[in-house]
Short mmCIF file of C-alpha atoms in Angstrom, two decimals:
data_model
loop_
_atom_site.label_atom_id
_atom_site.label_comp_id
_atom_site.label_asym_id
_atom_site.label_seq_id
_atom_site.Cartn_x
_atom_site.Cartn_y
_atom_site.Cartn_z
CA UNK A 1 0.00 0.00 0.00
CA UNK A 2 0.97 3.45 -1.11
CA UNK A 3 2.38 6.00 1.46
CA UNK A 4 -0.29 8.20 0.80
CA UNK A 5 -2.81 6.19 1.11
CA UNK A 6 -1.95 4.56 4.38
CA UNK A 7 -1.63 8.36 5.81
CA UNK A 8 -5.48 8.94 4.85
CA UNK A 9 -6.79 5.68 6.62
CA UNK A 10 -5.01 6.59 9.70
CA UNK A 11 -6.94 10.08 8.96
CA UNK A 12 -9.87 8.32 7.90
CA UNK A 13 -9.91 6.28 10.62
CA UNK A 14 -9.18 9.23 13.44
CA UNK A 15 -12.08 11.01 11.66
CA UNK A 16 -14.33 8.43 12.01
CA UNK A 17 -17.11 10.20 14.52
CA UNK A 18 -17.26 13.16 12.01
CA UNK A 19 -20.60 13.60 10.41
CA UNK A 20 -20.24 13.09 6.71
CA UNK A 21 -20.31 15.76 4.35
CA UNK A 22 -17.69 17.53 6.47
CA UNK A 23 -15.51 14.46 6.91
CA UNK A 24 -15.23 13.58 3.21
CA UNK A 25 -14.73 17.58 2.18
CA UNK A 26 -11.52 17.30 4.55
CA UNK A 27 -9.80 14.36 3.38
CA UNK A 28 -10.18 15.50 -0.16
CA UNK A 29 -8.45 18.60 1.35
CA UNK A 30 -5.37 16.06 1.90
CA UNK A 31 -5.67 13.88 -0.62
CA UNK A 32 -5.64 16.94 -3.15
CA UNK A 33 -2.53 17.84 -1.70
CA UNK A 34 -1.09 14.21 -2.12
CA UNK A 35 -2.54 14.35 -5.62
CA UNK A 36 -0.43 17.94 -6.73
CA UNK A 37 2.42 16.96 -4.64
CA UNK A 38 3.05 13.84 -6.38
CA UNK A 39 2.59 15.52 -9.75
CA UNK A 40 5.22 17.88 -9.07
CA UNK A 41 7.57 14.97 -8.69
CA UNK A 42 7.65 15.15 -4.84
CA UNK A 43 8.06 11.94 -2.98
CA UNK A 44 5.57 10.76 -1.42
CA UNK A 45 7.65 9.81 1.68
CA UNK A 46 8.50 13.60 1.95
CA UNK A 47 4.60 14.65 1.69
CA UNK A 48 4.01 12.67 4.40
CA UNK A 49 6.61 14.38 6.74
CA UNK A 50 6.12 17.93 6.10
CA UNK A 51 2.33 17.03 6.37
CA UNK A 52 2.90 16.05 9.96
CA UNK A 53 1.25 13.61 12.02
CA UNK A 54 -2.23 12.97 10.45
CA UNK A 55 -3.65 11.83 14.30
CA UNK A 56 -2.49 15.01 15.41
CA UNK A 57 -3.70 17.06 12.33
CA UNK A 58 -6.71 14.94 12.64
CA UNK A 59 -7.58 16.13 16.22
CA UNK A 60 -6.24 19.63 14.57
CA UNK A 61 -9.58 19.44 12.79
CA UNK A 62 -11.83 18.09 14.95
CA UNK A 63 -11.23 20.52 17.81
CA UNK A 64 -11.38 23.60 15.28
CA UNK A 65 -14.62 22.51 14.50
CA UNK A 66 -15.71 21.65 18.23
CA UNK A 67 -14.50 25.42 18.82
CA UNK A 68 -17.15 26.80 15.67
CA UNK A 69 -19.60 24.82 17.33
CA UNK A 70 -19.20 26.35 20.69
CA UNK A 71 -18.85 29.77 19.39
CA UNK A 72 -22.23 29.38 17.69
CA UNK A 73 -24.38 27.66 20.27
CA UNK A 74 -22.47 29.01 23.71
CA UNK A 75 -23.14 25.46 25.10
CA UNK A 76 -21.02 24.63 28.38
CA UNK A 77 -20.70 20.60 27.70
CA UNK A 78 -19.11 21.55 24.37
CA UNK A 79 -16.75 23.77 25.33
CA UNK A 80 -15.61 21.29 28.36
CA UNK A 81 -15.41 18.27 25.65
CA UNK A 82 -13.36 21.04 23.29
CA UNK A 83 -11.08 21.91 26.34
CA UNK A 84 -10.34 18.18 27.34
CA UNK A 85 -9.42 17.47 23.55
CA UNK A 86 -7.03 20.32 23.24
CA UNK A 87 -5.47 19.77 26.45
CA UNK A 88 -5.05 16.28 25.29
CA UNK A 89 -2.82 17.35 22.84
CA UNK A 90 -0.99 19.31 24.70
CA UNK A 91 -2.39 22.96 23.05
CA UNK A 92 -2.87 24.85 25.90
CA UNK A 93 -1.39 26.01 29.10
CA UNK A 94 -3.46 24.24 31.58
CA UNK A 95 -1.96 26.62 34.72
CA UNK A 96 -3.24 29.74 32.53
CA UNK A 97 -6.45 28.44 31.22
CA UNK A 98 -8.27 26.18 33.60
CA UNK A 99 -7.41 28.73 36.80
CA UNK A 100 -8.99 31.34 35.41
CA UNK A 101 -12.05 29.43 33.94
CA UNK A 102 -12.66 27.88 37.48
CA UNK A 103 -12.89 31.08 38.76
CA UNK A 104 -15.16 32.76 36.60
CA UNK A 105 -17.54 29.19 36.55
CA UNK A 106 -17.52 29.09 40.32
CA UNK A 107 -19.52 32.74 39.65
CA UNK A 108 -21.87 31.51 37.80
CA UNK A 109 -22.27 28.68 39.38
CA UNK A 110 -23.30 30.92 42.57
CA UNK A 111 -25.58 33.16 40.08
CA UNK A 112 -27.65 29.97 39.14
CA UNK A 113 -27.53 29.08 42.66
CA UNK A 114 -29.38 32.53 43.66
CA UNK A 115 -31.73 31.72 40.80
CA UNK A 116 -32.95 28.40 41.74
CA UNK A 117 -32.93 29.85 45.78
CA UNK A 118 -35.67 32.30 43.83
CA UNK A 119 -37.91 30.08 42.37
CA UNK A 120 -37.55 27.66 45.63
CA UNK A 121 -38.49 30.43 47.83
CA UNK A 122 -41.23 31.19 45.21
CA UNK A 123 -42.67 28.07 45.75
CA UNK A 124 -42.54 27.91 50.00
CA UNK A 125 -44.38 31.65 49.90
CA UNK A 126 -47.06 30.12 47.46
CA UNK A 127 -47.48 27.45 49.36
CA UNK A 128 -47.87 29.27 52.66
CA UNK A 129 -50.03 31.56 51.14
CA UNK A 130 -52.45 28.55 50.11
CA UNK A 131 -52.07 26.98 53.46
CA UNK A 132 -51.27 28.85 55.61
CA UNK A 133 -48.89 29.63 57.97
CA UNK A 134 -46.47 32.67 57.85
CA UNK A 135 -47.46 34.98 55.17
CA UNK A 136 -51.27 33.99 54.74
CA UNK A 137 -53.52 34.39 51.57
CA UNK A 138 -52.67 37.32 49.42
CA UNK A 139 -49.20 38.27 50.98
CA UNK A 140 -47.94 35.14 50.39
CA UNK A 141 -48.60 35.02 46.79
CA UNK A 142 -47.59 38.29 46.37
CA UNK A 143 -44.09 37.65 47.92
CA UNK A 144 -44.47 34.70 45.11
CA UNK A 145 -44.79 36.52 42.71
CA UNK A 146 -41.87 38.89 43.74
CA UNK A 147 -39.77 36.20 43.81
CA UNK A 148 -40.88 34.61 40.35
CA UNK A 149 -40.00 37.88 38.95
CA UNK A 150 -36.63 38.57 40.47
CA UNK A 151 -36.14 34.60 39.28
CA UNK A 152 -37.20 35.47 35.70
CA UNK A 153 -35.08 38.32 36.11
CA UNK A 154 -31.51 36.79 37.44
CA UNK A 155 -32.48 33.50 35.38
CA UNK A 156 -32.03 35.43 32.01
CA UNK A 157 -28.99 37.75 33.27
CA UNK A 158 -27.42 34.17 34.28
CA UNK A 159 -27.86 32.63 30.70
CA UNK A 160 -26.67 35.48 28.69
CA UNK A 161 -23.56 35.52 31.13
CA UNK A 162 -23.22 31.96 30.51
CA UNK A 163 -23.53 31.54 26.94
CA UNK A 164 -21.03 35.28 26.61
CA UNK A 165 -18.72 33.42 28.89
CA UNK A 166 -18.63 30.05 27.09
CA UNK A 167 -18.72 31.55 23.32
CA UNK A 168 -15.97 34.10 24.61
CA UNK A 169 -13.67 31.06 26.26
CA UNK A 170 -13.83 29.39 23.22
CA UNK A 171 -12.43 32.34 20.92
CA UNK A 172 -10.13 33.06 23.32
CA UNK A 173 -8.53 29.35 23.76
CA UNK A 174 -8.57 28.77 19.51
CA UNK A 175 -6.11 31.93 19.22
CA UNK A 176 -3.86 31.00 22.12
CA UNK A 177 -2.97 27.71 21.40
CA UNK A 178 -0.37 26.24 20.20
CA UNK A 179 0.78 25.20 16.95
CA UNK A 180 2.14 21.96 15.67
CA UNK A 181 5.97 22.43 14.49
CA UNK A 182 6.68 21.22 10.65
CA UNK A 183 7.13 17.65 10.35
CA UNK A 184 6.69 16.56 13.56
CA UNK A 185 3.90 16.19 16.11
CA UNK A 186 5.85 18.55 18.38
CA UNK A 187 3.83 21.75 19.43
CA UNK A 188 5.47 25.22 20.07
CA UNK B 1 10.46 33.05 14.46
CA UNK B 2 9.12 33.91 17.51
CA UNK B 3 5.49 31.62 18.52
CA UNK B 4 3.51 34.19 19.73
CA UNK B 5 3.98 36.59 16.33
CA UNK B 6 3.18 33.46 14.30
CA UNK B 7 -0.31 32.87 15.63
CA UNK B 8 -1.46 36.20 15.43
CA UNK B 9 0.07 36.80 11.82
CA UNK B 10 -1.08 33.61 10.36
CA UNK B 11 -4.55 34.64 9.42
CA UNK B 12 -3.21 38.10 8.22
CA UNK B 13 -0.87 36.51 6.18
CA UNK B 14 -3.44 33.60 4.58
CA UNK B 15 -6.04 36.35 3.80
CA UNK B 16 -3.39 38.73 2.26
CA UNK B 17 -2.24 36.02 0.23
CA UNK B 18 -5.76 35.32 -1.49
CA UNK B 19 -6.35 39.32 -1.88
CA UNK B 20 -4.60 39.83 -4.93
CA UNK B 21 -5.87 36.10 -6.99
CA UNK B 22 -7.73 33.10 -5.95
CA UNK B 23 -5.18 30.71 -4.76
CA UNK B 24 -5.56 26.35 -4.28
CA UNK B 25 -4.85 25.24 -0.95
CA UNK B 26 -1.63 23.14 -1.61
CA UNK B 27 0.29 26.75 -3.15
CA UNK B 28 -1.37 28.37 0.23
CA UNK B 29 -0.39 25.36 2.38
CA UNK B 30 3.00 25.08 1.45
CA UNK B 31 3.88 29.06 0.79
CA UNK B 32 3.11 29.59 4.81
CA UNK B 33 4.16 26.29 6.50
CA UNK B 34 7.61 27.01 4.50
CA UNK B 35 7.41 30.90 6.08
CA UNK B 36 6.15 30.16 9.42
CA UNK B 37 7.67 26.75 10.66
CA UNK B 38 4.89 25.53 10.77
CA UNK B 39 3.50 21.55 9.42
CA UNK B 40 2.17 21.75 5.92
CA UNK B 41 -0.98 19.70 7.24
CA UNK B 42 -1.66 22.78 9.93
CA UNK B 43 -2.31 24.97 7.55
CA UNK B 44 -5.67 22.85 6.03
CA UNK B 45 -7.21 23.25 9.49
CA UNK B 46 -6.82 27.32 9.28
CA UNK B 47 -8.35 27.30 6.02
CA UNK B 48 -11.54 25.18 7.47
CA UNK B 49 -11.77 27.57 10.06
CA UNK B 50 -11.46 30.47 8.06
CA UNK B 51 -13.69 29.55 5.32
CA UNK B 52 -16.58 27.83 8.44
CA UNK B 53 -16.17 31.83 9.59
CA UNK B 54 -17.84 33.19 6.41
CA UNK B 55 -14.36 34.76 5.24
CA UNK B 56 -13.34 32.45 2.24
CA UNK B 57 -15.93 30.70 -0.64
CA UNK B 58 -14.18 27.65 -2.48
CA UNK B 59 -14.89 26.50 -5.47
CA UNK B 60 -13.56 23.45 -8.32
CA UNK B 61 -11.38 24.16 -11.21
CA UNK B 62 -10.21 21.91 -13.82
CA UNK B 63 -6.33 21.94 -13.36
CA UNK B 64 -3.92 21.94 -16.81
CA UNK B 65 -3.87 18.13 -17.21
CA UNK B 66 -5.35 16.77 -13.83
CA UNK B 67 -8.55 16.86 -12.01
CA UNK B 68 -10.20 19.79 -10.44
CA UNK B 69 -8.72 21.58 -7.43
CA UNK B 70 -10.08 23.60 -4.92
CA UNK B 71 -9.95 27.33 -4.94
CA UNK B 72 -10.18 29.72 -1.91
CA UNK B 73 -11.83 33.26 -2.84
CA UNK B 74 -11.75 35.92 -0.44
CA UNK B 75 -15.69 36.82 0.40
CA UNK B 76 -16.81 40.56 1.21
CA UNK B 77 -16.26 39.60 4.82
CA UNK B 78 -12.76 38.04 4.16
CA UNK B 79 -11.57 41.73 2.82
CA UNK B 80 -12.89 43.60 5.68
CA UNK B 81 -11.24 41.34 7.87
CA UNK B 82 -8.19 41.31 6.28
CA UNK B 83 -8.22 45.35 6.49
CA UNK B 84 -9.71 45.05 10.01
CA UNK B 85 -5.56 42.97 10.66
CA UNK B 86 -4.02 44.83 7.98
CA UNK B 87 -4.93 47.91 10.52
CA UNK B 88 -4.13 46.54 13.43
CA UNK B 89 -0.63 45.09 12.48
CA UNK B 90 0.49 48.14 11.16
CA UNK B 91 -0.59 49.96 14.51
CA UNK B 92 1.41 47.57 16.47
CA UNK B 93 4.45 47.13 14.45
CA UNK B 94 4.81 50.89 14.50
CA UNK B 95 4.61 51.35 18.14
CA UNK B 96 7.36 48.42 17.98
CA UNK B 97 9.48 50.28 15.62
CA UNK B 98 9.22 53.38 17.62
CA UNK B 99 10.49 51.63 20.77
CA UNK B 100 13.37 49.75 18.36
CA UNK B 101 14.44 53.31 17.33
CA UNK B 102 14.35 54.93 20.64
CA UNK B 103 16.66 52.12 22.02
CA UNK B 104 19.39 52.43 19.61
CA UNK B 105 19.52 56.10 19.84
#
């Protein structure tokens, strides 16, 4: 089996979990460049090295795409699954990333905390005002209501901040990480 | 090269490169891994990314003698971003040059 070939079943094969149109448009990508290579008389040996490592340009791929994905739908779980990938490979700094993002989670975290404290308290004053006890009758639905409306309030504050915060991680990790070195799998 | 100028200059440089004529990806692969150090299979993910970001179209062309290749056009958004860096670079590397100059006075 051919050189070239061999490098786009590893790729192929690394690529696997891509959805289709998008995996076969980047392997023609590569085997294009096989393709002109070898009719400029290059060998196809030496394609293969200054390509690099196609696992690691593989994952290259897959995490650029993870990072469009995140940037377009501000979902946390993605951008955690796009930040284990890249520190798999070694791309970023974990002392200078993760610190920082714990921090600034451990915020929101406590925002979505005071939100669900809103609705729960919501629900005791309704109750209380249906049953009795406290705040009877009208007061405690009205201090319900309060409270559903600061919720409804803090709840939509808290998603906007999340989704700004993941979108904004995510542009902010794809132009500080590292890039592979030529003709190795040896990141800078 | 330093690593942090290359990361910052490499979509400048790919845009600039596809102002002046549509270019294939192997010429655009192999011009900047050969200028930037960096692998030739590196630069295919930048190109994704920049054309999944609205700033390149591609299209096929029939090659002299060989099956079609793929083309990379800048798009209306591709140009203003590539003045947008254009801008910017030329900001910073004059307020480099000026501290250069002021150092070997």
């Amino acid at each position: 089996m051919s050189t070239s070939r061999q490098y786009l079943m590893i790729m192929e094969q690394e690529l696997r979990e891509v959805p289709e149109p998008l995996r076969r448009e980047w392997l023609a990508d590569y085997a294009e460049h096989f393709r002109i290579g070898i009719e400029n008389g290059q060998p196809e040996e030496e394609i293969c090295r200054e390509l690099g490592d196609p696992r690691v340009i593989a994952k290259e791929l897959k995490l650029n795409n993870r990072f469009e994905l995140v940037k377009t739908n501000g979902n946390p779980v993605h951008l955690v699954k796009a930040m284990l990938v890249g520190t798999s490979l070694g791309l970023f700094n974990l002392l200078f990333v993760l610190a920082p993002f714990i921090a600034v989670s451990a915020v929101l975290i406590a925002i979505w905390a005071v939100v669900v404290a809103l609705f729960a308290g919501a629900l005791y004053a309704a109750g209380q005002g249906a049953f009795g006890g406290q705040y009877k009758g009208l007061t405690g639905f009205a201090f319900a209501f309060i409270l559903v409306g600061l919720g409804i309030i803090v709840f939509i504050a808290a998603r906007a901040l999340t989704k700004g915060f993941v979108r904004g991680t995510a542009k902010y990790l794809q132009a500080n990480r590292r890039l592979l070195r030529e003709g190795s799998s040896r990141s800078v | 090269m330093n690593v942090q100028f290359k990361k910052g200059v490499l979509d400048l440089c790919v845009l600039a490169m596809t102002a002046q004529e549509d270019r294939y990806g192997y010429e655009l692969a192999v011009i900047i891994s050969g200028k930037f150090d960096i692998a030739v299979g590196s630069v295919y993910p930048i190109l994704n990314r920049l054309t999944q970001e609205g700033y390149f179209t591609t299209y096929l062309q029939e090659s002299p003698g060989g099956p079609p290749r793929k083309y990379y056009r800048l798009s209306l958004e591709g140009r203003m971003k590539l003045e947008m860096l254009t801008e910017e670079w030329r900001t910073f590397t004059a307020a480099v040059n000026e501290w250069i100059e002021e150092g070997q006075r």
